[in-house]
DNA sequence: AAGTACTGGCTAATTTGATTAGCTTTAGAC
DNA sequence: GTCTAAAGCTAATCAAATTAGCCAGTACTT
């Protein structure tokens, strides 16, 4: 009987494809093994267990997501980079809902977890997109967190089927990104006082 | 041997308290039973199983969240309602991370699932908050989705420990809400052309 | 080409946790 | 006081992950 010739990476790929189809919460060693034409215990020669496998899917997902964003924003800046980066992110998540869910569920195991590097690659891409906006350095961190919040929030809600009417969702997304874009431009252009805090964040 | 006097609601409450402490992914019938001073199989007299229990936690969570937002925004409008409602939401999620996670994981079982009502109560609150902004009816849906996106995204990232530096997170949140508030005011005030689409969403 | 060590995959056994079956006794109605 | 429906219990069942230990295929040496 010939061998399957598996490897940790191959198992991870198969599992990632699986969760994209059946949902992350349906991940099981049995299903992965079946898909690879192998018996369940064989998987343990390549991954230490289901937890490890989920963690590997998360790393794969974040790196692929980072690649997609990088490719989409290469050589662009400001508004255009934001629009393309955001679209790339959303497209990736819609195409790979299961591995995105895995990425959200994963927790770094330590300070040198490759998952952290992968996450940082994504965040760095967004930080780069913001450079085109000449934002006050003090506000960079807040703008970056808002970007993460918005992109993660939208992807997360959409994947979870959180939006009632499937129609118009594309419109809502571009509307939202446009809203952010306008606001970011005003952040530097128009000193304003805030109604929420005495000296609002929109000051230049 | 006296009875524990349990009920479906009591089991749900105990389970909700449990997941807030140990995390939603640690939910288990054994832990819930132990906390109630009862043997595991006894729980099945009140809930049909773990899936049902998680679903009940989700409904409880959404209703409590809706209550919190309603109480915080009663009689307020516009900027103030937005600021208070958003803070109420965030406060609730930080106090009850486990049940919020349960709410995110839950899927409605049918068209008349109480979970849908609970979700709608939250969304309605936000829609009410937006009324203070005199937004073009065509854009209401987009603004509402943005609000959901932002509030859910932030809560979700924060609960997951997604923000690296714990300091400044309060500042980031108010900054972000302030950013949204300014943008929403401009949405009606300043007709603008969009860089992303020929006729942008910021038109009046 | 044969020998050999390593490694991948298998079967069988173990463990953990959810769920079900069936019994016993309480709490409330009459 | 008795009677009935339901609450809680113990014991049994089921499903899925994981572990133990065996055997064969691969690759490397000579």
Short mmCIF file of C-alpha atoms (C1' of nucleotides) in Angstrom, two decimals:
data_model
loop_
_atom_site.label_atom_id
_atom_site.label_comp_id
_atom_site.label_asym_id
_atom_site.label_seq_id
_atom_site.Cartn_x
_atom_site.Cartn_y
_atom_site.Cartn_z
CA UNK A 1 0.00 0.00 0.00
CA UNK A 2 1.56 3.24 -1.19
CA UNK A 3 1.92 6.18 1.11
CA UNK A 4 -0.08 9.37 1.03
CA UNK A 5 3.04 11.49 1.38
CA UNK A 6 1.51 13.95 3.79
CA UNK A 7 3.17 16.86 5.50
CA UNK A 8 2.11 19.38 8.12
CA UNK A 9 1.52 21.96 5.39
CA UNK A 10 -0.56 19.57 3.30
CA UNK A 11 -2.73 18.67 6.27
CA UNK A 12 -3.18 22.34 7.06
CA UNK A 13 -4.17 23.17 3.48
CA UNK A 14 -6.70 20.37 3.40
CA UNK A 15 -8.17 21.44 6.72
CA UNK A 16 -8.35 25.05 5.58
CA UNK A 17 -10.20 24.03 2.44
CA UNK A 18 -12.51 21.95 4.57
CA UNK A 19 -13.46 24.71 7.00
CA UNK A 20 -14.08 27.09 4.12
CA UNK A 21 -16.70 24.63 2.92
CA UNK A 22 -18.33 23.38 6.09
CA UNK A 23 -17.55 26.12 8.60
CA UNK A 24 -14.86 26.39 11.21
CA UNK A 25 -17.02 25.00 13.98
CA UNK A 26 -17.37 21.79 11.99
CA UNK A 27 -13.63 21.17 11.95
CA UNK A 28 -12.89 17.62 12.98
CA UNK A 29 -9.95 15.28 12.64
CA UNK A 30 -12.18 12.67 11.03
CA UNK A 31 -13.31 14.95 8.23
CA UNK A 32 -9.79 16.11 7.50
CA UNK A 33 -8.49 12.56 7.42
CA UNK A 34 -11.28 11.45 5.14
CA UNK A 35 -10.55 14.28 2.74
CA UNK A 36 -6.91 13.23 2.61
CA UNK A 37 -7.76 9.56 2.10
CA UNK A 38 -6.14 8.58 5.37
CA UNK A 39 -7.19 7.26 8.77
CA UNK A 40 -7.66 9.74 11.59
CA UNK A 41 -4.70 8.76 13.78
CA UNK A 42 -2.29 9.25 10.89
CA UNK A 43 -2.78 12.99 11.14
CA UNK A 44 -1.05 12.98 14.50
CA UNK A 45 2.22 12.23 12.75
CA UNK A 46 2.07 15.75 11.31
CA UNK A 47 0.15 17.90 13.76
CA UNK A 48 0.03 17.48 17.51
CA UNK A 49 -3.76 17.69 17.68
CA UNK A 50 -6.86 19.59 16.70
CA UNK A 51 -5.79 22.70 18.58
CA UNK A 52 -2.49 22.76 16.75
CA UNK A 53 -4.26 22.25 13.45
CA UNK A 54 -6.64 25.14 14.05
CA UNK A 55 -3.67 27.29 14.96
CA UNK A 56 -1.88 26.40 11.75
CA UNK A 57 -4.97 27.25 9.72
CA UNK A 58 -5.03 30.64 11.42
CA UNK A 59 -1.43 31.36 10.49
CA UNK A 60 -2.02 30.29 6.91
CA UNK A 61 -5.11 32.49 6.72
CA UNK A 62 -3.43 35.60 8.07
CA UNK A 63 -0.48 35.22 5.74
CA UNK A 64 -2.69 34.72 2.72
CA UNK A 65 -4.78 37.69 3.74
CA UNK A 66 -1.66 39.80 4.14
CA UNK A 67 -0.47 38.72 0.69
CA UNK A 68 -3.79 39.68 -0.87
CA UNK A 69 -3.74 43.12 0.69
CA UNK A 70 -0.11 43.71 -0.24
CA UNK A 71 -0.73 42.74 -3.84
CA UNK A 72 -3.77 44.97 -4.05
CA UNK A 73 -2.11 48.06 -2.64
CA UNK A 74 1.35 47.81 -4.17
CA UNK A 75 2.46 51.22 -5.32
CA UNK A 76 -0.81 52.93 -4.38
CA UNK A 77 -1.38 55.50 -1.69
CA UNK A 78 -4.15 57.30 0.13
CA UNK A 79 -7.70 56.90 -1.06
CA UNK A 80 -6.86 54.44 -3.76
CA UNK A 81 -4.81 52.23 -1.48
CA UNK A 82 -7.57 52.25 1.10
CA UNK A 83 -10.25 51.31 -1.41
CA UNK A 84 -8.22 48.51 -2.97
CA UNK A 85 -6.87 47.16 0.30
CA UNK A 86 -10.30 47.07 1.87
CA UNK A 87 -11.79 45.35 -1.14
CA UNK A 88 -8.98 42.80 -1.17
CA UNK A 89 -9.59 42.03 2.46
CA UNK A 90 -13.29 41.60 1.96
CA UNK A 91 -12.86 39.47 -1.13
CA UNK A 92 -10.46 37.20 0.70
CA UNK A 93 -12.78 36.74 3.64
CA UNK A 94 -15.76 35.99 1.44
CA UNK A 95 -13.75 33.40 -0.45
CA UNK A 96 -12.32 31.87 2.72
CA UNK A 97 -14.78 32.31 5.55
CA UNK A 98 -13.66 29.23 7.43
CA UNK A 99 -10.01 30.10 7.66
CA UNK A 100 -10.89 33.66 8.58
CA UNK A 101 -12.98 32.32 11.44
CA UNK A 102 -10.01 30.18 12.44
CA UNK A 103 -7.83 33.26 12.50
CA UNK A 104 -10.29 35.04 14.75
CA UNK A 105 -10.54 32.14 17.14
CA UNK A 106 -6.78 31.67 17.43
CA UNK A 107 -4.77 32.97 20.36
CA UNK A 108 -1.00 33.39 20.16
CA UNK A 109 0.76 30.73 22.19
CA UNK A 110 3.71 32.91 23.06
CA UNK A 111 5.71 36.00 22.17
CA UNK A 112 7.41 34.32 19.21
CA UNK A 113 4.33 32.74 17.72
CA UNK A 114 4.37 33.00 13.90
CA UNK A 115 0.71 33.96 14.21
CA UNK A 116 1.83 37.29 15.60
CA UNK A 117 4.10 37.92 12.63
CA UNK A 118 1.27 37.12 10.26
CA UNK A 119 -1.11 39.45 12.08
CA UNK A 120 1.51 42.18 12.06
CA UNK A 121 1.91 41.82 8.32
CA UNK A 122 -1.76 42.68 7.91
CA UNK A 123 -1.69 45.55 10.36
CA UNK A 124 1.46 46.92 8.75
CA UNK A 125 -0.28 46.98 5.39
CA UNK A 126 -3.05 49.06 6.82
CA UNK A 127 -0.64 51.35 8.55
CA UNK A 128 1.05 51.86 5.19
CA UNK A 129 -2.28 52.72 3.60
CA UNK A 130 -2.78 55.42 6.20
CA UNK A 131 0.51 57.08 5.35
CA UNK A 132 -1.12 58.66 2.33
CA UNK A 133 -3.36 60.70 4.62
CA UNK A 134 -0.80 62.79 6.54
CA UNK A 135 -2.45 62.10 9.86
CA UNK A 136 -1.16 63.65 13.05
CA UNK A 137 1.25 61.10 14.57
CA UNK A 138 -0.69 61.21 17.83
CA UNK A 139 -3.76 60.04 16.00
CA UNK A 140 -2.15 57.37 13.85
CA UNK A 141 -2.84 54.67 16.40
CA UNK A 142 -6.49 55.59 16.66
CA UNK A 143 -6.98 55.75 12.92
CA UNK A 144 -5.28 52.40 12.53
CA UNK A 145 -7.48 50.83 15.17
CA UNK A 146 -10.53 52.25 13.51
CA UNK A 147 -9.47 50.71 10.23
CA UNK A 148 -8.97 47.33 11.87
CA UNK A 149 -12.29 47.66 13.61
CA UNK A 150 -14.18 48.50 10.46
CA UNK A 151 -12.61 45.91 8.20
CA UNK A 152 -12.76 43.15 10.77
CA UNK A 153 -16.25 44.11 11.84
CA UNK A 154 -17.67 44.12 8.37
CA UNK A 155 -16.01 40.88 7.35
CA UNK A 156 -17.06 39.25 10.54
CA UNK A 157 -20.70 40.30 10.26
CA UNK A 158 -20.92 39.38 6.63
CA UNK A 159 -19.39 35.95 7.10
CA UNK A 160 -21.75 35.32 9.98
CA UNK A 161 -24.68 36.29 7.79
CA UNK A 162 -25.35 39.21 10.08
CA UNK A 163 -26.81 41.47 7.42
CA UNK A 164 -30.46 40.84 6.82
CA UNK A 165 -30.85 41.88 3.20
CA UNK A 166 -28.16 40.40 1.00
CA UNK A 167 -28.75 43.09 -1.58
CA UNK A 168 -26.95 46.38 -1.21
CA UNK A 169 -24.17 44.92 0.87
CA UNK A 170 -21.61 45.83 -1.75
CA UNK A 171 -23.01 49.34 -1.75
CA UNK A 172 -22.87 49.52 2.03
CA UNK A 173 -19.25 48.49 1.98
CA UNK A 174 -18.12 51.07 -0.54
CA UNK A 175 -20.26 53.69 1.20
CA UNK A 176 -18.53 52.92 4.46
CA UNK A 177 -15.03 52.96 3.03
CA UNK A 178 -15.88 56.21 1.32
CA UNK A 179 -17.12 57.60 4.62
CA UNK A 180 -13.85 56.66 6.28
CA UNK A 181 -11.85 58.13 3.43
CA UNK A 182 -13.62 61.48 3.66
CA UNK A 183 -13.23 61.58 7.40
CA UNK A 184 -9.55 60.81 7.24
CA UNK A 185 -8.99 63.62 4.79
CA UNK A 186 -10.79 66.02 7.07
CA UNK A 187 -8.85 64.80 10.04
CA UNK A 188 -5.89 66.75 8.78
CA UNK A 189 -7.66 69.44 6.79
CA UNK A 190 -10.28 70.81 9.16
CA UNK A 191 -9.51 71.63 12.78
CA UNK A 192 -12.75 71.13 14.67
CA UNK A 193 -13.93 70.98 18.22
CA UNK A 194 -15.57 67.80 19.34
CA UNK A 195 -18.95 67.46 20.91
CA UNK A 196 -17.79 64.40 22.81
CA UNK A 197 -14.58 65.62 24.39
CA UNK A 198 -13.42 69.18 25.11
CA UNK A 199 -10.51 68.96 22.68
CA UNK A 200 -11.67 66.56 20.03
CA UNK A 201 -9.56 64.19 17.99
CA UNK A 202 -10.14 66.11 14.81
CA UNK A 203 -7.77 68.86 15.69
CA UNK A 204 -4.75 69.17 13.43
CA UNK B 1 -32.66 15.11 49.52
CA UNK B 2 -34.20 18.50 48.68
CA UNK B 3 -34.51 19.69 45.14
CA UNK B 4 -32.44 22.34 43.48
CA UNK B 5 -35.51 23.98 41.98
CA UNK B 6 -33.96 24.66 38.64
CA UNK B 7 -35.57 26.14 35.57
CA UNK B 8 -34.47 26.77 32.00
CA UNK B 9 -33.85 30.40 32.85
CA UNK B 10 -31.80 29.55 35.92
CA UNK B 11 -29.64 27.14 33.96
CA UNK B 12 -29.13 29.76 31.27
CA UNK B 13 -28.15 32.41 33.80
CA UNK B 14 -25.64 30.11 35.43
CA UNK B 15 -24.17 29.13 32.09
CA UNK B 16 -23.95 32.77 31.04
CA UNK B 17 -22.10 33.64 34.24
CA UNK B 18 -19.81 30.70 33.62
CA UNK B 19 -18.83 31.65 30.08
CA UNK B 20 -18.19 35.22 31.16
CA UNK B 21 -15.60 33.80 33.53
CA UNK B 22 -13.98 31.01 31.60
CA UNK B 23 -14.73 31.90 27.99
CA UNK B 24 -17.43 30.72 25.65
CA UNK B 25 -15.27 27.99 24.12
CA UNK B 26 -14.97 26.42 27.56
CA UNK B 27 -18.70 25.97 27.92
CA UNK B 28 -19.48 22.45 29.04
CA UNK B 29 -22.44 20.71 30.60
CA UNK B 30 -20.26 19.41 33.40
CA UNK B 31 -19.11 22.85 34.48
CA UNK B 32 -22.62 24.26 34.42
CA UNK B 33 -23.96 21.35 36.45
CA UNK B 34 -21.19 21.67 39.00
CA UNK B 35 -21.89 25.37 39.41
CA UNK B 36 -25.55 24.59 40.08
CA UNK B 37 -24.75 21.81 42.53
CA UNK B 38 -26.39 19.21 40.36
CA UNK B 39 -25.35 16.22 38.27
CA UNK B 40 -24.85 16.69 34.55
CA UNK B 41 -27.81 14.69 33.25
CA UNK B 42 -30.20 16.76 35.36
CA UNK B 43 -29.67 19.71 33.07
CA UNK B 44 -31.40 17.86 30.26
CA UNK B 45 -34.68 18.26 32.13
CA UNK B 46 -34.47 21.99 31.37
CA UNK B 47 -32.52 22.38 28.14
CA UNK B 48 -32.38 19.95 25.24
CA UNK B 49 -28.61 19.98 25.02
CA UNK B 50 -25.50 22.08 24.79
CA UNK B 51 -26.52 23.66 21.49
CA UNK B 52 -29.82 24.74 22.97
CA UNK B 53 -28.06 26.11 26.01
CA UNK B 54 -25.66 28.19 23.92
CA UNK B 55 -28.60 29.49 21.96
CA UNK B 56 -30.40 30.54 25.12
CA UNK B 57 -27.31 32.34 26.36
CA UNK B 58 -27.21 34.22 23.08
CA UNK B 59 -30.81 35.37 23.42
CA UNK B 60 -30.23 36.44 27.00
CA UNK B 61 -27.12 38.35 25.97
CA UNK B 62 -28.78 40.23 23.13
CA UNK B 63 -31.73 41.21 25.27
CA UNK B 64 -29.51 42.44 28.08
CA UNK B 65 -27.42 44.35 25.59
CA UNK B 66 -30.52 45.91 24.09
CA UNK B 67 -31.70 46.92 27.57
CA UNK B 68 -28.38 48.54 28.35
CA UNK B 69 -28.41 50.57 25.14
CA UNK B 70 -32.03 51.59 25.59
CA UNK B 71 -31.41 52.76 29.16
CA UNK B 72 -28.36 54.71 28.10
CA UNK B 73 -30.01 56.53 25.23
CA UNK B 74 -33.48 57.18 26.64
CA UNK B 75 -34.55 60.65 25.70
CA UNK B 76 -31.29 61.55 23.98
CA UNK B 77 -30.70 62.22 20.33
CA UNK B 78 -27.92 62.69 17.82
CA UNK B 79 -24.36 63.00 19.04
CA UNK B 80 -25.21 62.44 22.66
CA UNK B 81 -27.29 59.35 21.97
CA UNK B 82 -24.52 57.94 19.80
CA UNK B 83 -21.86 58.50 22.41
CA UNK B 84 -23.89 57.04 25.24
CA UNK B 85 -25.24 54.13 23.29
CA UNK B 86 -21.81 53.17 22.03
CA UNK B 87 -20.33 53.37 25.49
CA UNK B 88 -23.15 51.28 26.91
CA UNK B 89 -22.57 48.63 24.30
CA UNK B 90 -18.86 48.52 24.97
CA UNK B 91 -19.30 48.45 28.71
CA UNK B 92 -21.72 45.57 28.44
CA UNK B 93 -19.41 43.53 26.24
CA UNK B 94 -16.43 44.10 28.49
CA UNK B 95 -18.46 43.01 31.49
CA UNK B 96 -19.91 39.98 29.68
CA UNK B 97 -17.42 38.79 27.08
CA UNK B 98 -18.58 35.19 27.19
CA UNK B 99 -22.23 35.80 26.53
CA UNK B 100 -21.34 38.27 23.80
CA UNK B 101 -19.26 35.56 22.17
CA UNK B 102 -22.24 33.24 22.49
CA UNK B 103 -24.41 35.79 20.74
CA UNK B 104 -21.93 36.02 17.88
CA UNK B 105 -21.70 32.28 17.50
CA UNK B 106 -25.46 31.77 17.50
CA UNK B 107 -27.48 31.27 14.35
CA UNK B 108 -31.23 31.75 14.25
CA UNK B 109 -33.01 28.43 14.02
CA UNK B 110 -35.97 29.78 12.08
CA UNK B 111 -37.95 32.88 11.13
CA UNK B 112 -39.64 33.11 14.52
CA UNK B 113 -36.57 32.57 16.64
CA UNK B 114 -36.59 34.91 19.67
CA UNK B 115 -32.94 35.51 18.89
CA UNK B 116 -34.04 37.53 15.90
CA UNK B 117 -36.29 39.70 18.03
CA UNK B 118 -33.47 40.32 20.46
CA UNK B 119 -31.10 41.25 17.65
CA UNK B 120 -33.68 43.55 16.18
CA UNK B 121 -34.09 45.33 19.48
CA UNK B 122 -30.41 46.23 19.37
CA UNK B 123 -30.47 47.27 15.76
CA UNK B 124 -33.60 49.34 16.33
CA UNK B 125 -31.86 51.20 19.11
CA UNK B 126 -29.08 52.15 16.78
CA UNK B 127 -31.47 53.13 14.07
CA UNK B 128 -33.16 55.41 16.58
CA UNK B 129 -29.82 56.97 17.44
CA UNK B 130 -29.29 57.79 13.79
CA UNK B 131 -32.59 59.67 13.57
CA UNK B 132 -30.93 62.62 15.24
CA UNK B 133 -28.69 63.07 12.21
CA UNK B 134 -31.24 63.75 9.47
CA UNK B 135 -29.61 61.34 7.07
CA UNK B 136 -30.90 60.88 3.55
CA UNK B 137 -33.31 57.94 3.68
CA UNK B 138 -31.38 56.22 0.91
CA UNK B 139 -28.31 56.23 3.09
CA UNK B 140 -29.93 55.18 6.35
CA UNK B 141 -29.27 51.53 5.72
CA UNK B 142 -25.60 52.15 5.00
CA UNK B 143 -25.11 54.32 8.02
CA UNK B 144 -26.82 51.74 10.19
CA UNK B 145 -24.64 48.97 8.87
CA UNK B 146 -21.58 51.06 9.48
CA UNK B 147 -22.65 51.58 13.04
CA UNK B 148 -23.17 47.87 13.55
CA UNK B 149 -19.83 47.18 11.93
CA UNK B 150 -17.94 49.61 14.08
CA UNK B 151 -19.52 48.70 17.39
CA UNK B 152 -19.38 44.98 16.79
CA UNK B 153 -15.88 45.17 15.36
CA UNK B 154 -14.47 47.10 18.27
CA UNK B 155 -16.12 44.98 20.89
CA UNK B 156 -15.08 41.83 19.15
CA UNK B 157 -11.44 42.86 18.79
CA UNK B 158 -11.22 44.10 22.34
CA UNK B 159 -12.76 40.99 23.86
CA UNK B 160 -10.42 38.85 21.80
CA UNK B 161 -7.46 40.85 23.10
CA UNK B 162 -6.79 42.04 19.58
CA UNK B 163 -5.31 45.38 20.54
CA UNK B 164 -1.66 45.19 21.39
CA UNK B 165 -1.30 48.04 23.86
CA UNK B 166 -4.00 48.01 26.49
CA UNK B 167 -3.39 51.68 27.17
CA UNK B 168 -5.19 54.22 25.04
CA UNK B 169 -7.97 51.87 24.08
CA UNK B 170 -10.51 54.10 25.76
CA UNK B 171 -9.10 57.01 23.83
CA UNK B 172 -9.24 55.07 20.60
CA UNK B 173 -12.86 54.25 21.18
CA UNK B 174 -13.97 57.81 21.84
CA UNK B 175 -11.83 59.01 18.95
CA UNK B 176 -13.55 56.56 16.66
CA UNK B 177 -17.05 57.41 17.81
CA UNK B 178 -16.18 61.07 17.45
CA UNK B 179 -14.94 60.40 13.94
CA UNK B 180 -18.21 58.72 13.06
CA UNK B 181 -20.21 61.53 14.62
CA UNK B 182 -18.43 64.19 12.59
CA UNK B 183 -18.81 62.20 9.42
CA UNK B 184 -22.50 61.65 9.97
CA UNK B 185 -23.04 65.36 10.47
CA UNK B 186 -21.24 66.09 7.23
CA UNK B 187 -23.18 63.46 5.41
CA UNK B 188 -26.13 65.77 5.40
CA UNK B 189 -24.34 69.10 5.58
CA UNK B 190 -21.71 68.94 2.86
CA UNK B 191 -22.47 67.59 -0.61
CA UNK B 192 -19.22 66.11 -1.88
CA UNK B 193 -18.02 64.04 -4.80
CA UNK B 194 -16.44 60.72 -3.97
CA UNK B 195 -13.04 59.56 -5.07
CA UNK B 196 -14.24 55.95 -4.96
CA UNK B 197 -17.40 56.10 -6.99
CA UNK B 198 -18.58 58.68 -9.55
CA UNK B 199 -21.49 59.78 -7.39
CA UNK B 200 -20.35 59.26 -3.85
CA UNK B 201 -22.48 58.51 -0.83
CA UNK B 202 -21.83 61.88 0.74
CA UNK B 203 -24.14 63.68 -1.56
CA UNK B 204 -27.10 65.29 0.09
"C1'" DA C 1 21.35 -5.33 -4.82
"C1'" DA C 2 20.91 -6.05 -0.02
"C1'" DG C 3 20.98 -4.05 4.63
"C1'" DT C 4 19.35 -0.78 7.83
"C1'" DA C 5 17.37 3.09 10.30
"C1'" DC C 6 13.73 6.18 10.16
"C1'" DT C 7 9.25 7.55 9.42
"C1'" DG C 8 4.29 7.41 7.87
"C1'" DG C 9 0.27 5.03 8.16
"C1'" DC C 10 -2.54 1.42 10.31
"C1'" DT C 11 -5.36 -1.09 13.95
"C1'" DA C 12 -6.69 -1.38 18.55
"C1'" DA C 13 -7.21 0.63 22.98
"C1'" DT C 14 -8.09 4.71 26.02
"C1'" DT C 15 -10.21 8.99 27.46
"C1'" DT C 16 -13.28 12.65 27.81
"C1'" DG C 17 -17.67 14.64 27.46
"C1'" DA C 18 -22.27 14.77 25.67
"C1'" DT C 19 -26.41 12.44 25.56
"C1'" DT C 20 -30.06 8.81 26.69
"C1'" DA C 21 -32.60 5.24 29.56
"C1'" DG C 22 -34.93 4.18 33.36
"C1'" DC C 23 -35.58 4.52 38.38
"C1'" DT C 24 -36.78 7.13 42.64
"C1'" DT C 25 -38.62 10.65 45.15
"C1'" DT C 26 -40.27 15.20 45.75
"C1'" DA C 27 -43.88 18.94 45.50
"C1'" DG C 28 -48.09 20.33 44.64
"C1'" DA C 29 -53.20 19.30 43.32
"C1'" DC C 30 -57.22 17.09 44.90
"C1'" DG D 1 -53.51 11.19 52.72
"C1'" DT D 2 -53.08 9.82 47.93
"C1'" DC D 3 -51.88 10.60 43.22
"C1'" DT D 4 -49.52 12.40 39.36
"C1'" DA D 5 -46.09 15.04 36.68
"C1'" DA D 6 -41.65 16.40 36.84
"C1'" DA D 7 -36.77 16.87 39.00
"C1'" DG D 8 -32.83 14.75 39.95
"C1'" DC D 9 -30.05 10.55 40.27
"C1'" DT D 10 -27.22 6.38 38.66
"C1'" DA D 11 -25.83 3.60 35.03
"C1'" DA D 12 -25.38 2.87 30.20
"C1'" DT D 13 -24.43 4.55 25.47
"C1'" DC D 14 -22.22 7.26 21.85
"C1'" DA D 15 -19.02 10.13 19.45
"C1'" DA D 16 -14.73 12.15 18.83
"C1'" DA D 17 -10.11 13.11 20.13
"C1'" DT D 18 -6.09 11.16 21.42
"C1'" DT D 19 -2.46 7.50 22.59
"C1'" DA D 20 0.06 2.92 22.15
"C1'" DG D 21 2.29 -0.11 19.59
"C1'" DC D 22 2.88 -2.68 15.16
"C1'" DC D 23 4.31 -2.97 10.33
"C1'" DA D 24 5.72 -1.53 5.88
"C1'" DG D 25 7.71 1.88 2.58
"C1'" DT D 26 11.34 5.09 1.76
"C1'" DA D 27 15.90 6.53 1.49
"C1'" DC D 28 20.42 6.15 2.37
"C1'" DT D 29 24.61 3.27 2.77
"C1'" DT D 30 27.75 0.03 1.22
#
